[in-house]
Structures are given as structure tokens and as C-alpha cells.
XYZ file of C-alpha atoms in Angstrom:
315
model
C 48.735 96.284 92.564
C 46.759 97.286 95.563
C 48.070 94.357 97.732
C 51.625 95.715 97.111
C 50.509 99.151 98.468
C 48.694 97.741 101.499
C 51.848 95.774 102.548
C 54.021 98.926 101.986
C 51.475 101.081 103.900
C 51.509 98.750 106.846
C 55.264 98.501 106.850
C 55.498 102.314 106.684
C 53.211 102.774 109.656
C 55.211 100.190 111.546
C 58.404 102.121 110.957
C 57.079 105.647 111.513
C 54.576 104.896 114.303
C 52.100 107.606 113.252
C 51.652 109.107 109.707
C 49.224 111.282 107.855
C 47.600 110.303 104.612
C 49.702 112.941 102.802
C 52.844 111.343 104.185
C 51.808 107.881 102.880
C 50.853 109.343 99.559
C 54.362 111.013 99.241
C 56.112 107.754 100.316
C 54.186 105.519 97.912
C 53.697 108.063 95.181
C 50.033 107.961 95.117
C 47.262 110.506 95.568
C 46.155 111.442 99.193
C 42.713 110.085 98.365
C 44.137 106.649 97.377
C 46.454 106.726 100.598
C 43.462 107.445 102.729
C 41.381 104.572 101.195
C 44.263 102.230 101.718
C 44.479 103.200 105.374
C 40.809 102.791 105.825
C 40.969 99.237 104.163
C 43.632 98.222 106.539
C 41.447 99.433 109.598
C 38.415 97.719 108.149
C 40.313 94.387 107.654
C 40.729 94.275 111.475
C 44.341 95.469 111.663
C 44.677 97.998 114.514
C 45.082 100.992 112.304
C 43.121 104.040 113.619
C 43.008 107.754 112.714
C 43.682 110.322 115.369
C 42.145 113.706 114.660
C 43.477 117.075 115.625
C 46.824 118.738 115.605
C 49.648 116.293 115.729
C 47.157 113.524 114.627
C 47.262 111.041 111.815
C 46.974 107.324 111.419
C 48.805 104.929 113.817
C 49.246 101.209 114.678
C 47.597 100.928 118.123
C 49.489 98.971 120.744
C 52.717 98.716 118.746
C 51.159 96.053 116.534
C 53.685 94.564 114.105
C 53.484 92.403 110.932
C 56.639 90.262 111.530
C 57.734 91.206 107.942
C 59.468 94.499 108.939
C 62.048 95.677 106.477
C 60.260 94.433 103.375
C 58.738 96.939 100.893
C 55.460 95.875 99.152
C 57.112 94.728 95.936
C 59.819 92.840 97.980
C 57.010 90.993 99.910
C 55.337 89.835 96.714
C 58.817 88.971 95.109
C 59.459 86.895 98.201
C 56.377 84.771 97.740
C 56.991 84.476 94.020
C 60.460 83.192 94.735
C 59.383 80.803 97.654
C 56.551 79.319 95.543
C 58.387 77.097 93.164
C 60.610 75.671 95.955
C 57.773 75.092 98.354
C 57.485 71.399 97.229
C 61.185 70.875 98.138
C 60.566 69.653 101.714
C 58.011 69.758 104.431
C 60.193 72.386 106.206
C 59.984 74.732 103.112
C 56.197 74.298 103.028
C 55.905 75.005 106.856
C 58.005 78.135 106.404
C 55.870 79.472 103.603
C 52.666 78.924 105.575
C 54.114 80.779 108.481
C 55.085 83.685 106.270
C 51.548 83.770 104.743
C 49.940 83.879 108.252
C 52.147 86.858 109.038
C 50.366 88.936 106.384
C 46.976 90.695 107.024
C 43.952 88.912 105.647
C 43.258 91.672 103.108
C 46.145 90.808 100.981
C 47.061 87.275 102.174
C 45.160 85.755 99.084
C 47.235 87.798 96.776
C 50.445 86.659 98.283
C 49.189 83.081 98.291
C 48.377 83.351 94.660
C 51.934 84.635 94.066
C 53.276 81.661 95.883
C 51.472 79.276 93.633
C 51.878 81.207 90.436
C 55.020 79.320 89.222
C 55.947 75.563 89.246
C 59.568 74.652 88.373
C 59.864 71.243 86.521
C 63.550 70.743 85.970
C 63.249 67.615 83.752
C 63.228 68.033 80.056
C 60.618 66.265 77.928
C 61.421 62.579 77.774
C 63.924 62.779 80.627
C 63.613 61.433 84.135
C 62.972 63.931 87.045
C 66.359 64.981 88.258
C 66.415 64.621 92.121
C 69.395 65.869 94.142
C 71.832 63.105 95.275
C 70.843 61.641 98.739
C 73.784 63.174 100.351
C 72.875 66.822 99.542
C 70.747 67.296 102.671
C 73.469 65.715 104.925
C 76.132 67.944 103.351
C 74.146 71.037 103.559
C 73.688 70.428 107.303
C 77.546 70.117 107.537
C 78.087 73.433 105.782
C 75.481 75.269 107.925
C 76.717 73.827 111.154
C 80.440 74.232 110.260
C 81.011 70.476 110.802
C 84.200 68.834 109.488
C 83.380 65.545 107.677
C 85.238 62.617 106.393
C 84.362 61.755 102.782
C 84.914 58.507 100.912
C 85.251 59.721 97.233
C 85.232 57.641 94.087
C 87.348 58.907 91.134
C 88.863 57.210 88.135
C 87.874 53.900 89.559
C 89.588 54.485 92.821
C 88.131 55.292 96.199
C 90.015 57.806 98.487
C 89.292 59.078 101.976
C 89.432 62.828 102.514
C 89.022 64.937 105.644
C 87.401 68.168 104.522
C 85.927 71.385 105.784
C 82.596 71.876 103.802
C 82.152 75.559 102.527
C 79.226 75.428 100.214
C 77.195 73.516 97.638
C 76.639 74.311 94.054
C 73.776 72.982 91.753
C 75.238 73.140 88.282
C 72.447 72.274 85.781
C 71.328 69.318 87.919
C 74.923 68.162 89.042
C 75.810 69.023 92.598
C 79.274 69.996 93.696
C 80.770 70.455 97.155
C 83.296 73.268 97.490
C 85.456 72.413 100.545
C 88.801 73.250 102.227
C 91.325 70.384 102.488
C 94.961 70.142 103.753
C 95.884 71.005 100.011
C 93.670 74.028 99.858
C 90.219 74.585 98.232
C 88.908 71.564 96.326
C 85.593 70.712 94.444
C 83.929 67.403 94.666
C 81.015 65.901 92.672
C 78.404 64.920 95.110
C 77.344 61.939 93.090
C 80.804 60.522 93.517
C 80.872 60.788 97.301
C 80.148 57.401 98.651
C 79.710 58.527 102.215
C 80.128 61.644 104.423
C 80.636 61.295 108.149
C 80.825 64.109 110.708
C 83.942 63.999 112.769
C 82.727 66.102 115.624
C 85.261 68.758 114.824
C 84.622 72.358 113.825
C 85.363 73.118 110.295
C 87.418 76.098 109.562
C 86.672 78.589 106.743
C 88.429 81.734 105.597
C 86.796 84.923 106.813
C 86.754 86.356 103.307
C 85.353 83.204 101.535
C 82.470 83.876 99.141
C 80.770 80.940 97.509
C 79.754 82.721 94.341
C 83.359 84.060 93.828
C 84.849 80.612 94.681
C 82.616 78.957 92.114
C 83.192 81.509 89.433
C 86.925 80.756 89.776
C 86.223 77.028 89.508
C 84.070 77.479 86.354
C 86.754 79.712 84.697
C 89.571 77.103 85.342
C 87.367 74.300 84.143
C 86.413 76.210 80.966
C 90.033 77.157 80.341
C 91.054 73.488 80.440
C 88.148 72.627 78.154
C 89.226 75.268 75.614
C 92.895 74.309 75.274
C 92.499 73.491 71.444
C 90.732 75.780 68.967
C 89.432 74.899 65.541
C 88.443 77.383 62.741
C 85.274 76.268 60.964
C 82.982 77.659 58.219
C 79.270 77.361 58.563
C 76.303 78.903 56.678
C 74.914 82.104 58.142
C 71.593 80.407 58.764
C 73.039 77.560 60.903
C 75.654 79.724 62.685
C 73.328 80.632 65.632
C 72.362 76.975 66.132
C 76.007 76.011 66.342
C 76.677 78.864 68.777
C 73.737 77.729 70.906
C 74.788 73.967 70.819
C 78.404 74.806 71.826
C 77.832 77.604 74.269
C 80.748 79.529 75.363
C 82.998 77.036 73.351
C 81.879 78.682 70.065
C 82.821 82.243 68.981
C 81.245 83.501 65.818
C 83.306 85.635 63.549
C 82.532 87.605 60.397
C 81.228 86.567 56.999
C 83.436 85.017 54.390
C 81.776 86.398 51.317
C 80.282 83.093 50.170
C 77.226 83.098 52.455
C 79.210 81.414 55.274
C 80.378 82.622 58.697
C 83.673 81.954 60.211
C 83.604 80.484 63.766
C 86.033 79.152 66.421
C 85.196 75.874 68.255
C 87.186 74.806 71.320
C 87.635 71.615 73.311
C 90.514 69.731 75.061
C 91.348 67.431 72.147
C 91.054 67.289 68.303
C 88.962 64.048 68.830
C 86.404 65.891 71.017
C 86.038 68.746 68.464
C 85.549 66.194 65.696
C 82.941 64.242 67.558
C 81.058 67.450 68.292
C 81.152 68.501 64.585
C 80.673 65.100 62.860
C 76.892 65.260 63.138
C 76.884 68.465 61.128
C 78.183 66.644 58.043
C 78.883 68.862 55.068
C 77.167 71.870 56.676
C 80.521 72.591 58.555
C 83.934 72.841 57.046
C 86.993 72.686 59.353
C 89.635 74.915 57.971
C 92.331 74.120 60.758
C 94.061 72.556 62.535
C 94.846 69.532 60.423
C 94.532 67.269 63.465
C 90.703 67.884 63.626
C 90.386 67.310 59.892
C 92.225 63.968 60.282
C 89.924 62.944 63.193
C 86.820 63.886 61.090
C 87.998 61.794 58.254
C 88.806 58.865 60.493
C 85.285 59.076 62.078
C 83.748 59.318 58.597
C 85.652 56.283 57.435
C 84.485 54.324 60.446
C 80.825 55.187 59.765
C 81.018 54.316 56.131
C 82.674 50.924 57.076
C 79.996 50.111 59.592
C 77.009 51.197 57.607
C 77.968 50.477 54.054
C 75.115 48.867 52.284
C 75.631 45.889 49.940
C 77.380 46.691 46.787
């Protein structure tokens, strides 16, 4: 796209000071004629890019003009606006930042960048579901993370409210559920934000390990949670046609095996308890057969008997 090339050409000029059309062509992998047309387009657009004839000449940004987007390649600039566009409605501050970035671009390709910023809208709510808004405390907790401010939490769990003094290290949005990863006197802990009743700054500076990485820390949290959720495994048989549906429904808690020779596929379904596995599979009816363990088969039979008793029609 020409807008990408114009951004890249301008940034190349800014970095090198003076370039020839041949150098621009080699850098951007285009013809010399195309590079010359792009340089002329920048000059025509009012950007102080002028040719200097003679030996040692070339094209240069007069007066040290800059774009305020130094360090970005053309594709990176467009990717930036594609990325910012969907989140621009998040807050007035985000909208203001996006407008400033757009104004930093030359008029020639500002329209393209603006179009990229408005090319995608993110609607996190599924059909028939309410719009999921972050908990009210997310902004406050985010400020505490950025400012390295120690906070006092009042946290609700299992019907009890406790008070915790924590060092906020980062926030994670897990499919609409927000978590705070923080340091405590007992080490790293994770708190569901919707269970935090209040968060008050203490005025103290929060400490954080020098080697802390939020992505790595969260991966370890997920691994431990999934390990706990997979403590019991059940072997089931399901038709080959429905096996991918079961796999999609159960996610990482379902591993498909090989065919059994009767048109069915062997699969392993995991959960913390036999009852939870039975509850997840009960809706499949006879389409799924549990081979083992016996505890899951017993729970399925019990659930089935309860349903028959409740919904038995008149005899």
C-alpha cells in the first residue's frame, strides 16, 4: 500500500538525513521510479522534503523536520493504528492519544491511517449476553500497578471478608474476568477483581521482583489451576462426527484418542470430581458412553434417576 511506503520513506529520510532515490528503492524494495514518485509526493504534500542536485546530492528533510513517529516502519505504523482503533472507545484518554498520533502523520497518508484505526470494532458480548464491562476497581488497580503503590484490599472469598496488604504487580483480563497478580507476605497471590470490595492506597512504595514478568507469572497460574481442574480423568466413547464438538466444548480438558473400530472415538475428559464430569456429560445423553471410572458412571446414573423422577409423565 502506498501509504505504508510513504511512512517508511519519511522515516528512512529522518534516520539517514539525505538519501538518493536509488537508496530509497533499495531500502523499500521498489523501483527507482517508484521511489522518486514517492519522494515527490512527500514534497508536494507540504513536507519539507527537497531534492539537492549535483555530486553528493539527494533528497533530504530540510531543517531537521521530524514525524514524531521515529523508529516505526511503514507496516508497523499501520499496524499500530489497526491495534489502537478497537480500543479507542475505552476511555477519553485513549481517544485523545489516538488523535495525537494521527496528527503526527503527514496529511498525505493520514486518511489511510485514520481508516485503519476505524476498521475494526470489538464487541466482547455474545449474542443475547449483556455487555461485559470491567469491574469498577480495574482503573484504580491499574493506577496502583503503574505507580508502584502498595494497597490495602478488602477481599471476599467463601463468604468471608479478609483484609490484605499487597504489592500490585499486574492485571489480567481472562475472558472477561479480571485478576490482580500481587505480592503478599506469603508470596505471589492472585485475586479476582470482582471479589475485591475496596482497594485503598497506603502511601507506601510497592516492591516487585526485578525479574518479574506478568506473562510468565500468569502462565504459571493458569498451569496450576488447570492441573487442579484435571485431577480426575474419565475415558469416554463418542461418535467420530461429534468428537470435535466435545473437544471444542471441553477445551483443554478433553483429549481425543484413536478410533475404536465401531465408528466411535476414544476420548479423555478431566475435571476435579466425578460429579463435575458427570454434569458436563449428562447433556450428551446416549451419544457419549463413559467407560471408566466407575465413580463417573455412578454419578451419571444418579443424575439420570433424578431427572426421570422429576420429569416423569403420568403413567
